[in-house]
């Protein structure tokens, strides 16, 4: 594994395993022997067949779930519960319906002791960054899916977490909006230079966004292979320079998808 | 269309009132038991003017009842929401209180009146305590359901952003449960209103609409009884429309959270 | 299948025993704390009897004297008469209103206004016009059940899908046959809701009516109310707890089986 010898990686995952219902006979082994370093400022994509535990891995990083074995370090400290050193973007947005766009984005800042005036000013910066000027006082139910996800991204970035965790954030969007949001995300991240861990099942999305793609095996999820994507940014969908990377990811993935189909008895 | 509807609805009421008036004036109905509607309205007017200009007897009765209802509903909601949130968040608290509430909830407030009269005597303490209890149970019940149905992603989102547990309760669980709590408040208001009127029958010492009606019944003043009941209908109608519906349109309707029942 | 059945019943039996324990234990805990607090003198009050005193009072009323059953049978007689009148008339009126647009236009607004009148508020009127006896209490019970049943019957029949009715008409089903074969089963979810609400309201109305109608002698509400005159708080507690328990059981047993046998079996509502 590539690793900077001088500085330890931002996130260090060691011998991580996760089982659900470990005491019962319905135990599901979701993750096994995961060892992974996630470096500062890099965009890491977790990809794998459905049910491979990629979202579980993200939930462990978030502190929503606790590992059965192994350790998970962020900045050298073990991850135990959710906290503002991380930001999370959900597939279904998880915006607070009773708060306006501005109210949703200031929530993290206010929870961390910012004054109302400072929080509002900060939130407006991020509203501008995600191009939602004029929608400050709109309630979420009046926005389209793409706009909601912009709010969610701004909300997760506004309080400046060390790492942004994204769980299939564009999975609920139509393909046009989805492409557009991928480009927007790239633009935003080039401004903020944020470390991102991103879960998806779309190879195209992975290759377009990632600095590094981690392919997981079918259940139980293990690291099948890691592919670095050293292409310049900003990337364009018209670029076809990464077709071979796409091929490489697909070939790793297709073995696993077949395995999964066999397991299901198909 | 709307006018036609109103006209149609008015027909039976008008016929009923005119028939009553005629039968009563013609003494085909006993005018002591069924005084003509015009007499009832006149008597309401008399009661309104009584004590004027310093005060109005009718307004004193109405005001006292409304004050008791409002105080009871507010206290009942506060207590109900607190207990409901505790039950919704904690399984042990839930399994302890749920059976107690299931058995205590169907007890009508009036059934508790004799006990509370022994404990607290006649008057406001007894009336308001029973009012609080009757508003409390529906609110607890619905708050629990609301808190338990919370979207876990919203809780996670709030925790992720560094919200403390109390902040998560205030900013996520409570607003989420608002739709449910509103149903509880509606039910609670209805039950509280009912209980306060009924307990005023037996436990009020001089003011209150229940007291007014009951006292009139004992003195065979049928006109005051009917007038009082007419007033009960009108006031409750206003209470529900003005209070609950306005609150609803300012909150959950604005948040896009109204669901079709 | 057959060999598996006893296992299943054993499991459900075990579960229901566990369910009863879980339901009863909070009452035991409260009673124990209450009893201890009084015995050790933490709380002192002449008007707060210990659970043991209440239990003794219950024993006296139920067994030694046996008057409890007289009170109960008087109450249930009134409840039965008033409630079944409410069901019969309420369902009929509700069905008529839902089937005739003219009748509905005429009477629905009045009805929805009258629904909001607390049943107990009718009591003074009844006391004046019908006297202080049984008739008044039964009429109160009737009024308590009537509005909820009428309203929900009407709503239920309105909600029967139009195409079900058309399909039945197509097959030549009409009149009473249409009502019993299509409209009644189709509206049953709402109708049962009305019946359940109705029995709850009727029960409350009964208790209130018994307390306030001076000329009746028996009835569980009367028992509680009269206890005030000789300051017997234990009787009040017995009566109040039985009122709560009966209200709960009426809701859970009397109409639950109807619900299970019909709408739940037909998959119209989720099993609870």
PDB file of N, CA and C in Angstrom, chain B residues 8-9 11-13 33-34 95-96 99-100 102-103 105-108 110-112 114-115 117-119 122 191 193-194 198 201-202 213-214 217 220 222 225-226 229 232-233 236-237, chain C residues 22-23 25-27 29-30 47-48 105-107 109-110 113-114 116-118 120-122 124-125 127-129 204 207-208 211-212 224-225 228 231 233 236-237 240 243-245 248:
ATOM      1  N   UNK B   8     -78.437  24.881   1.930  1.00  0.00           N
ATOM      2  CA  UNK B   8     -78.971  23.540   2.161  1.00  0.00           C
ATOM      3  C   UNK B   8     -78.849  23.164   3.636  1.00  0.00           C
ATOM      4  N   UNK B   9     -77.671  23.478   4.210  1.00  0.00           N
ATOM      5  CA  UNK B   9     -77.422  23.130   5.605  1.00  0.00           C
ATOM      6  C   UNK B   9     -78.335  23.927   6.528  1.00  0.00           C
ATOM      7  N   UNK B  11     -81.438  24.845   5.962  1.00  0.00           N
ATOM      8  CA  UNK B  11     -82.849  24.447   5.911  1.00  0.00           C
ATOM      9  C   UNK B  11     -83.317  23.692   7.159  1.00  0.00           C
ATOM     10  N   UNK B  12     -82.679  22.574   7.521  1.00  0.00           N
ATOM     11  CA  UNK B  12     -83.204  21.847   8.687  1.00  0.00           C
ATOM     12  C   UNK B  12     -83.095  22.655   9.973  1.00  0.00           C
ATOM     13  N   UNK B  13     -82.041  23.457  10.090  1.00  0.00           N
ATOM     14  CA  UNK B  13     -81.883  24.255  11.308  1.00  0.00           C
ATOM     15  C   UNK B  13     -83.016  25.269  11.423  1.00  0.00           C
ATOM     16  N   UNK B  33     -90.201  23.569  29.849  1.00  0.00           N
ATOM     17  CA  UNK B  33     -89.120  22.646  29.510  1.00  0.00           C
ATOM     18  C   UNK B  33     -88.474  23.010  28.184  1.00  0.00           C
ATOM     19  N   UNK B  34     -89.297  23.537  27.253  1.00  0.00           N
ATOM     20  CA  UNK B  34     -88.764  23.894  25.934  1.00  0.00           C
ATOM     21  C   UNK B  34     -89.111  25.339  25.610  1.00  0.00           C
ATOM     22  N   UNK B  95     -41.871   0.681  28.855  1.00  0.00           N
ATOM     23  CA  UNK B  95     -42.575  -0.539  29.263  1.00  0.00           C
ATOM     24  C   UNK B  95     -43.131  -0.407  30.676  1.00  0.00           C
ATOM     25  N   UNK B  96     -42.583   0.534  31.460  1.00  0.00           N
ATOM     26  CA  UNK B  96     -43.151   0.751  32.788  1.00  0.00           C
ATOM     27  C   UNK B  96     -44.443   1.571  32.711  1.00  0.00           C
ATOM     28  N   UNK B  99     -48.422   0.348  30.399  1.00  0.00           N
ATOM     29  CA  UNK B  99     -49.618  -0.290  30.972  1.00  0.00           C
ATOM     30  C   UNK B  99     -50.393   0.650  31.889  1.00  0.00           C
ATOM     31  N   UNK B 100     -49.670   1.448  32.690  1.00  0.00           N
ATOM     32  CA  UNK B 100     -50.353   2.378  33.593  1.00  0.00           C
ATOM     33  C   UNK B 100     -51.228   3.337  32.794  1.00  0.00           C
ATOM     34  N   UNK B 102     -52.377   2.948  29.760  1.00  0.00           N
ATOM     35  CA  UNK B 102     -53.459   2.251  29.070  1.00  0.00           C
ATOM     36  C   UNK B 102     -54.689   2.105  29.961  1.00  0.00           C
ATOM     37  N   UNK B 103     -54.463   1.849  31.251  1.00  0.00           N
ATOM     38  CA  UNK B 103     -55.602   1.652  32.147  1.00  0.00           C
ATOM     39  C   UNK B 103     -56.152   2.990  32.657  1.00  0.00           C
ATOM     40  N   UNK B 105     -55.983   5.976  31.133  1.00  0.00           N
ATOM     41  CA  UNK B 105     -56.500   6.872  30.098  1.00  0.00           C
ATOM     42  C   UNK B 105     -58.009   6.789  29.906  1.00  0.00           C
ATOM     43  N   UNK B 106     -58.618   5.569  29.903  1.00  0.00           N
ATOM     44  CA  UNK B 106     -60.068   5.549  29.662  1.00  0.00           C
ATOM     45  C   UNK B 106     -60.927   6.004  30.836  1.00  0.00           C
ATOM     46  N   UNK B 107     -60.296   6.320  31.994  1.00  0.00           N
ATOM     47  CA  UNK B 107     -61.115   6.792  33.118  1.00  0.00           C
ATOM     48  C   UNK B 107     -61.579   8.210  32.829  1.00  0.00           C
ATOM     49  N   UNK B 108     -62.895   8.445  32.773  1.00  0.00           N
ATOM     50  CA  UNK B 108     -63.358   9.802  32.514  1.00  0.00           C
ATOM     51  C   UNK B 108     -63.028  10.716  33.685  1.00  0.00           C
ATOM     52  N   UNK B 110     -64.659  12.966  35.113  1.00  0.00           N
ATOM     53  CA  UNK B 110     -65.724  13.151  36.096  1.00  0.00           C
ATOM     54  C   UNK B 110     -65.701  12.039  37.158  1.00  0.00           C
ATOM     55  N   UNK B 111     -65.230  10.840  36.754  1.00  0.00           N
ATOM     56  CA  UNK B 111     -65.185   9.739  37.715  1.00  0.00           C
ATOM     57  C   UNK B 111     -64.184  10.024  38.828  1.00  0.00           C
ATOM     58  N   UNK B 112     -63.167  10.822  38.524  1.00  0.00           N
ATOM     59  CA  UNK B 112     -62.160  11.148  39.520  1.00  0.00           C
ATOM     60  C   UNK B 112     -62.582  12.322  40.401  1.00  0.00           C
ATOM     61  N   UNK B 114     -65.042  12.963  42.594  1.00  0.00           N
ATOM     62  CA  UNK B 114     -65.273  12.802  44.031  1.00  0.00           C
ATOM     63  C   UNK B 114     -63.971  12.683  44.815  1.00  0.00           C
ATOM     64  N   UNK B 115     -63.027  11.922  44.265  1.00  0.00           N
ATOM     65  CA  UNK B 115     -61.744  11.730  44.929  1.00  0.00           C
ATOM     66  C   UNK B 115     -61.008  13.059  45.072  1.00  0.00           C
ATOM     67  N   UNK B 117     -62.269  15.997  45.006  1.00  0.00           N
ATOM     68  CA  UNK B 117     -62.985  16.910  45.901  1.00  0.00           C
ATOM     69  C   UNK B 117     -62.595  16.614  47.346  1.00  0.00           C
ATOM     70  N   UNK B 118     -62.453  15.310  47.672  1.00  0.00           N
ATOM     71  CA  UNK B 118     -62.011  14.956  49.021  1.00  0.00           C
ATOM     72  C   UNK B 118     -60.617  15.517  49.271  1.00  0.00           C
ATOM     73  N   UNK B 119     -59.756  15.403  48.269  1.00  0.00           N
ATOM     74  CA  UNK B 119     -58.367  15.840  48.452  1.00  0.00           C
ATOM     75  C   UNK B 119     -58.215  17.359  48.450  1.00  0.00           C
ATOM     76  N   UNK B 122     -63.746  21.999  46.875  1.00  0.00           N
ATOM     77  CA  UNK B 122     -64.414  22.558  45.702  1.00  0.00           C
ATOM     78  C   UNK B 122     -63.581  23.698  45.148  1.00  0.00           C
ATOM     79  N   UNK B 191     -61.049  16.560  25.195  1.00  0.00           N
ATOM     80  CA  UNK B 191     -61.308  15.872  26.469  1.00  0.00           C
ATOM     81  C   UNK B 191     -61.253  16.821  27.637  1.00  0.00           C
ATOM     82  N   UNK B 193     -61.893  20.054  27.628  1.00  0.00           N
ATOM     83  CA  UNK B 193     -63.112  20.871  27.551  1.00  0.00           C
ATOM     84  C   UNK B 193     -64.275  20.133  28.191  1.00  0.00           C
ATOM     85  N   UNK B 194     -64.437  18.879  27.780  1.00  0.00           N
ATOM     86  CA  UNK B 194     -65.504  18.025  28.278  1.00  0.00           C
ATOM     87  C   UNK B 194     -65.391  17.864  29.796  1.00  0.00           C
ATOM     88  N   UNK B 198     -67.854  19.211  32.808  1.00  0.00           N
ATOM     89  CA  UNK B 198     -68.496  18.218  33.673  1.00  0.00           C
ATOM     90  C   UNK B 198     -68.108  18.429  35.133  1.00  0.00           C
ATOM     91  N   UNK B 201     -69.845  21.149  36.847  1.00  0.00           N
ATOM     92  CA  UNK B 201     -71.196  20.783  37.323  1.00  0.00           C
ATOM     93  C   UNK B 201     -71.162  20.506  38.824  1.00  0.00           C
ATOM     94  N   UNK B 202     -70.149  19.738  39.249  1.00  0.00           N
ATOM     95  CA  UNK B 202     -70.163  19.254  40.636  1.00  0.00           C
ATOM     96  C   UNK B 202     -69.193  19.967  41.553  1.00  0.00           C
ATOM     97  N   UNK B 213     -74.760  26.308  33.912  1.00  0.00           N
ATOM     98  CA  UNK B 213     -75.754  25.399  33.334  1.00  0.00           C
ATOM     99  C   UNK B 213     -76.357  24.502  34.404  1.00  0.00           C
ATOM    100  N   UNK B 214     -75.467  23.951  35.236  1.00  0.00           N
ATOM    101  CA  UNK B 214     -75.948  23.025  36.266  1.00  0.00           C
ATOM    102  C   UNK B 214     -76.882  23.713  37.247  1.00  0.00           C
ATOM    103  N   UNK B 217     -80.154  24.206  35.702  1.00  0.00           N
ATOM    104  CA  UNK B 217     -80.925  22.970  35.625  1.00  0.00           C
ATOM    105  C   UNK B 217     -81.583  22.677  36.966  1.00  0.00           C
ATOM    106  N   UNK B 220     -84.511  24.682  37.410  1.00  0.00           N
ATOM    107  CA  UNK B 220     -85.445  24.520  36.295  1.00  0.00           C
ATOM    108  C   UNK B 220     -85.508  25.748  35.407  1.00  0.00           C
ATOM    109  N   UNK B 222     -84.777  26.330  32.169  1.00  0.00           N
ATOM    110  CA  UNK B 222     -84.446  25.674  30.917  1.00  0.00           C
ATOM    111  C   UNK B 222     -83.814  26.639  29.914  1.00  0.00           C
ATOM    112  N   UNK B 225     -80.167  26.848  30.479  1.00  0.00           N
ATOM    113  CA  UNK B 225     -79.513  25.596  30.117  1.00  0.00           C
ATOM    114  C   UNK B 225     -79.274  25.537  28.604  1.00  0.00           C
ATOM    115  N   UNK B 226     -80.347  25.790  27.828  1.00  0.00           N
ATOM    116  CA  UNK B 226     -80.187  25.729  26.367  1.00  0.00           C
ATOM    117  C   UNK B 226     -79.220  26.798  25.877  1.00  0.00           C
ATOM    118  N   UNK B 229     -75.676  25.723  26.499  1.00  0.00           N
ATOM    119  CA  UNK B 229     -75.194  24.679  25.595  1.00  0.00           C
ATOM    120  C   UNK B 229     -74.906  25.253  24.211  1.00  0.00           C
ATOM    121  N   UNK B 232     -71.664  26.775  24.430  1.00  0.00           N
ATOM    122  CA  UNK B 232     -70.604  25.764  24.448  1.00  0.00           C
ATOM    123  C   UNK B 232     -70.226  25.373  23.023  1.00  0.00           C
ATOM    124  N   UNK B 233     -71.247  25.141  22.190  1.00  0.00           N
ATOM    125  CA  UNK B 233     -70.986  24.744  20.808  1.00  0.00           C
ATOM    126  C   UNK B 233     -70.184  25.826  20.092  1.00  0.00           C
ATOM    127  N   UNK B 236     -66.502  26.249  21.476  1.00  0.00           N
ATOM    128  CA  UNK B 236     -65.592  25.160  21.125  1.00  0.00           C
ATOM    129  C   UNK B 236     -65.202  25.233  19.650  1.00  0.00           C
ATOM    130  N   UNK B 237     -66.199  25.578  18.829  1.00  0.00           N
ATOM    131  CA  UNK B 237     -65.952  25.726  17.399  1.00  0.00           C
ATOM    132  C   UNK B 237     -64.855  26.765  17.160  1.00  0.00           C
TER     133      UNK B 237
ATOM    134  N   UNK C  22     -45.572  -8.585  31.919  1.00  0.00           N
ATOM    135  CA  UNK C  22     -45.051  -7.260  31.572  1.00  0.00           C
ATOM    136  C   UNK C  22     -46.106  -6.183  31.755  1.00  0.00           C
ATOM    137  N   UNK C  23     -47.366  -6.577  31.568  1.00  0.00           N
ATOM    138  CA  UNK C  23     -48.435  -5.606  31.728  1.00  0.00           C
ATOM    139  C   UNK C  23     -48.691  -5.308  33.205  1.00  0.00           C
ATOM    140  N   UNK C  25     -46.587  -5.859  35.934  1.00  0.00           N
ATOM    141  CA  UNK C  25     -45.537  -5.508  36.897  1.00  0.00           C
ATOM    142  C   UNK C  25     -45.506  -4.024  37.302  1.00  0.00           C
ATOM    143  N   UNK C  26     -45.787  -3.068  36.381  1.00  0.00           N
ATOM    144  CA  UNK C  26     -45.754  -1.675  36.845  1.00  0.00           C
ATOM    145  C   UNK C  26     -46.773  -1.402  37.951  1.00  0.00           C
ATOM    146  N   UNK C  27     -47.937  -2.065  37.863  1.00  0.00           N
ATOM    147  CA  UNK C  27     -48.954  -1.869  38.899  1.00  0.00           C
ATOM    148  C   UNK C  27     -48.465  -2.410  40.237  1.00  0.00           C
ATOM    149  N   UNK C  29     -45.326  -2.709  41.172  1.00  0.00           N
ATOM    150  CA  UNK C  29     -44.281  -1.809  41.668  1.00  0.00           C
ATOM    151  C   UNK C  29     -44.904  -0.582  42.335  1.00  0.00           C
ATOM    152  N   UNK C  30     -45.844   0.046  41.641  1.00  0.00           N
ATOM    153  CA  UNK C  30     -46.489   1.242  42.192  1.00  0.00           C
ATOM    154  C   UNK C  30     -47.173   0.910  43.522  1.00  0.00           C
ATOM    155  N   UNK C  47     -56.919  10.654  53.777  1.00  0.00           N
ATOM    156  CA  UNK C  47     -57.686  10.472  52.550  1.00  0.00           C
ATOM    157  C   UNK C  47     -56.896   9.732  51.471  1.00  0.00           C
ATOM    158  N   UNK C  48     -55.795   9.098  51.870  1.00  0.00           N
ATOM    159  CA  UNK C  48     -55.082   8.254  50.912  1.00  0.00           C
ATOM    160  C   UNK C  48     -54.937   6.845  51.493  1.00  0.00           C
ATOM    161  N   UNK C 105     -76.435  16.771   2.295  1.00  0.00           N
ATOM    162  CA  UNK C 105     -76.327  18.227   2.214  1.00  0.00           C
ATOM    163  C   UNK C 105     -77.110  18.899   3.318  1.00  0.00           C
ATOM    164  N   UNK C 106     -78.267  18.310   3.652  1.00  0.00           N
ATOM    165  CA  UNK C 106     -79.117  18.906   4.672  1.00  0.00           C
ATOM    166  C   UNK C 106     -78.544  18.723   6.073  1.00  0.00           C
ATOM    167  N   UNK C 107     -78.045  17.517   6.361  1.00  0.00           N
ATOM    168  CA  UNK C 107     -77.779  17.205   7.766  1.00  0.00           C
ATOM    169  C   UNK C 107     -76.314  17.068   8.177  1.00  0.00           C
ATOM    170  N   UNK C 109     -73.675  19.117   7.996  1.00  0.00           N
ATOM    171  CA  UNK C 109     -73.104  20.223   8.776  1.00  0.00           C
ATOM    172  C   UNK C 109     -73.627  20.251  10.218  1.00  0.00           C
ATOM    173  N   UNK C 110     -74.927  20.014  10.387  1.00  0.00           N
ATOM    174  CA  UNK C 110     -75.497  19.989  11.742  1.00  0.00           C
ATOM    175  C   UNK C 110     -74.805  18.910  12.560  1.00  0.00           C
ATOM    176  N   UNK C 113     -71.328  19.656  13.676  1.00  0.00           N
ATOM    177  CA  UNK C 113     -71.328  20.642  14.757  1.00  0.00           C
ATOM    178  C   UNK C 113     -71.715  19.982  16.082  1.00  0.00           C
ATOM    179  N   UNK C 114     -72.700  19.085  16.025  1.00  0.00           N
ATOM    180  CA  UNK C 114     -73.181  18.442  17.252  1.00  0.00           C
ATOM    181  C   UNK C 114     -72.172  17.442  17.802  1.00  0.00           C
ATOM    182  N   UNK C 116     -69.172  17.859  18.219  1.00  0.00           N
ATOM    183  CA  UNK C 116     -68.207  18.501  19.108  1.00  0.00           C
ATOM    184  C   UNK C 116     -68.793  18.882  20.465  1.00  0.00           C
ATOM    185  N   UNK C 117     -70.092  18.689  20.642  1.00  0.00           N
ATOM    186  CA  UNK C 117     -70.671  18.991  21.959  1.00  0.00           C
ATOM    187  C   UNK C 117     -70.326  17.858  22.908  1.00  0.00           C
ATOM    188  N   UNK C 118     -69.721  18.173  24.051  1.00  0.00           N
ATOM    189  CA  UNK C 118     -69.438  17.112  25.017  1.00  0.00           C
ATOM    190  C   UNK C 118     -70.748  16.426  25.406  1.00  0.00           C
ATOM    191  N   UNK C 120     -71.659  15.011  27.942  1.00  0.00           N
ATOM    192  CA  UNK C 120     -72.104  15.315  29.295  1.00  0.00           C
ATOM    193  C   UNK C 120     -72.895  16.623  29.344  1.00  0.00           C
ATOM    194  N   UNK C 121     -72.668  17.497  28.339  1.00  0.00           N
ATOM    195  CA  UNK C 121     -73.370  18.778  28.330  1.00  0.00           C
ATOM    196  C   UNK C 121     -74.854  18.596  28.049  1.00  0.00           C
ATOM    197  N   UNK C 122     -75.218  17.476  27.413  1.00  0.00           N
ATOM    198  CA  UNK C 122     -76.651  17.223  27.170  1.00  0.00           C
ATOM    199  C   UNK C 122     -77.360  16.862  28.466  1.00  0.00           C
ATOM    200  N   UNK C 124     -77.764  18.092  31.535  1.00  0.00           N
ATOM    201  CA  UNK C 124     -78.712  19.002  32.194  1.00  0.00           C
ATOM    202  C   UNK C 124     -80.036  19.101  31.441  1.00  0.00           C
ATOM    203  N   UNK C 125     -79.971  19.134  30.112  1.00  0.00           N
ATOM    204  CA  UNK C 125     -81.199  19.181  29.318  1.00  0.00           C
ATOM    205  C   UNK C 125     -82.044  17.947  29.602  1.00  0.00           C
ATOM    206  N   UNK C 127     -81.915  15.995  32.173  1.00  0.00           N
ATOM    207  CA  UNK C 127     -82.394  15.981  33.552  1.00  0.00           C
ATOM    208  C   UNK C 127     -83.672  16.814  33.682  1.00  0.00           C
ATOM    209  N   UNK C 128     -83.717  17.943  32.954  1.00  0.00           N
ATOM    210  CA  UNK C 128     -84.914  18.790  32.998  1.00  0.00           C
ATOM    211  C   UNK C 128     -86.079  18.101  32.301  1.00  0.00           C
ATOM    212  N   UNK C 129     -85.786  17.558  31.101  1.00  0.00           N
ATOM    213  CA  UNK C 129     -86.898  17.084  30.286  1.00  0.00           C
ATOM    214  C   UNK C 129     -87.301  15.645  30.575  1.00  0.00           C
ATOM    215  N   UNK C 204     -67.918   6.524  29.023  1.00  0.00           N
ATOM    216  CA  UNK C 204     -67.711   7.758  29.777  1.00  0.00           C
ATOM    217  C   UNK C 204     -69.028   8.439  30.111  1.00  0.00           C
ATOM    218  N   UNK C 207     -70.779   6.735  32.989  1.00  0.00           N
ATOM    219  CA  UNK C 207     -70.247   7.060  34.314  1.00  0.00           C
ATOM    220  C   UNK C 207     -70.690   8.444  34.748  1.00  0.00           C
ATOM    221  N   UNK C 208     -70.575   9.412  33.831  1.00  0.00           N
ATOM    222  CA  UNK C 208     -71.001  10.773  34.159  1.00  0.00           C
ATOM    223  C   UNK C 208     -72.486  10.830  34.486  1.00  0.00           C
ATOM    224  N   UNK C 211     -73.380   9.427  37.829  1.00  0.00           N
ATOM    225  CA  UNK C 211     -72.990  10.272  38.951  1.00  0.00           C
ATOM    226  C   UNK C 211     -73.984  11.405  39.169  1.00  0.00           C
ATOM    227  N   UNK C 212     -74.486  11.930  38.057  1.00  0.00           N
ATOM    228  CA  UNK C 212     -75.242  13.168  38.170  1.00  0.00           C
ATOM    229  C   UNK C 212     -76.752  12.971  38.211  1.00  0.00           C
ATOM    230  N   UNK C 224     -69.160   5.348  43.178  1.00  0.00           N
ATOM    231  CA  UNK C 224     -68.057   6.276  43.422  1.00  0.00           C
ATOM    232  C   UNK C 224     -68.583   7.597  43.982  1.00  0.00           C
ATOM    233  N   UNK C 225     -69.673   8.075  43.384  1.00  0.00           N
ATOM    234  CA  UNK C 225     -70.178   9.382  43.765  1.00  0.00           C
ATOM    235  C   UNK C 225     -70.712   9.389  45.192  1.00  0.00           C
ATOM    236  N   UNK C 228     -68.569   9.679  48.483  1.00  0.00           N
ATOM    237  CA  UNK C 228     -68.208  10.994  48.982  1.00  0.00           C
ATOM    238  C   UNK C 228     -68.991  11.354  50.252  1.00  0.00           C
ATOM    239  N   UNK C 231     -67.382   9.772  53.018  1.00  0.00           N
ATOM    240  CA  UNK C 231     -65.935   9.947  52.991  1.00  0.00           C
ATOM    241  C   UNK C 231     -65.142   8.659  52.886  1.00  0.00           C
ATOM    242  N   UNK C 233     -62.859   6.835  50.901  1.00  0.00           N
ATOM    243  CA  UNK C 233     -61.989   6.994  49.737  1.00  0.00           C
ATOM    244  C   UNK C 233     -61.631   5.636  49.121  1.00  0.00           C
ATOM    245  N   UNK C 236     -64.002   4.741  46.495  1.00  0.00           N
ATOM    246  CA  UNK C 236     -63.739   5.535  45.297  1.00  0.00           C
ATOM    247  C   UNK C 236     -62.636   4.900  44.468  1.00  0.00           C
ATOM    248  N   UNK C 237     -61.556   4.508  45.136  1.00  0.00           N
ATOM    249  CA  UNK C 237     -60.448   3.906  44.390  1.00  0.00           C
ATOM    250  C   UNK C 237     -60.877   2.621  43.694  1.00  0.00           C
ATOM    251  N   UNK C 240     -63.042   3.635  40.726  1.00  0.00           N
ATOM    252  CA  UNK C 240     -62.309   4.300  39.653  1.00  0.00           C
ATOM    253  C   UNK C 240     -61.453   3.291  38.887  1.00  0.00           C
ATOM    254  N   UNK C 243     -63.619   1.206  36.754  1.00  0.00           N
ATOM    255  CA  UNK C 243     -64.103   1.965  35.597  1.00  0.00           C
ATOM    256  C   UNK C 243     -63.032   1.987  34.510  1.00  0.00           C
ATOM    257  N   UNK C 244     -61.781   2.248  34.914  1.00  0.00           N
ATOM    258  CA  UNK C 244     -60.688   2.259  33.943  1.00  0.00           C
ATOM    259  C   UNK C 244     -60.496   0.909  33.286  1.00  0.00           C
ATOM    260  N   UNK C 245     -60.477  -0.128  34.120  1.00  0.00           N
ATOM    261  CA  UNK C 245     -60.247  -1.483  33.617  1.00  0.00           C
ATOM    262  C   UNK C 245     -61.371  -1.920  32.681  1.00  0.00           C
ATOM    263  N   UNK C 248     -61.065  -0.243  29.369  1.00  0.00           N
ATOM    264  CA  UNK C 248     -59.986  -0.873  28.607  1.00  0.00           C
ATOM    265  C   UNK C 248     -60.431  -2.209  28.025  1.00  0.00           C
TER     266      UNK C 248
END
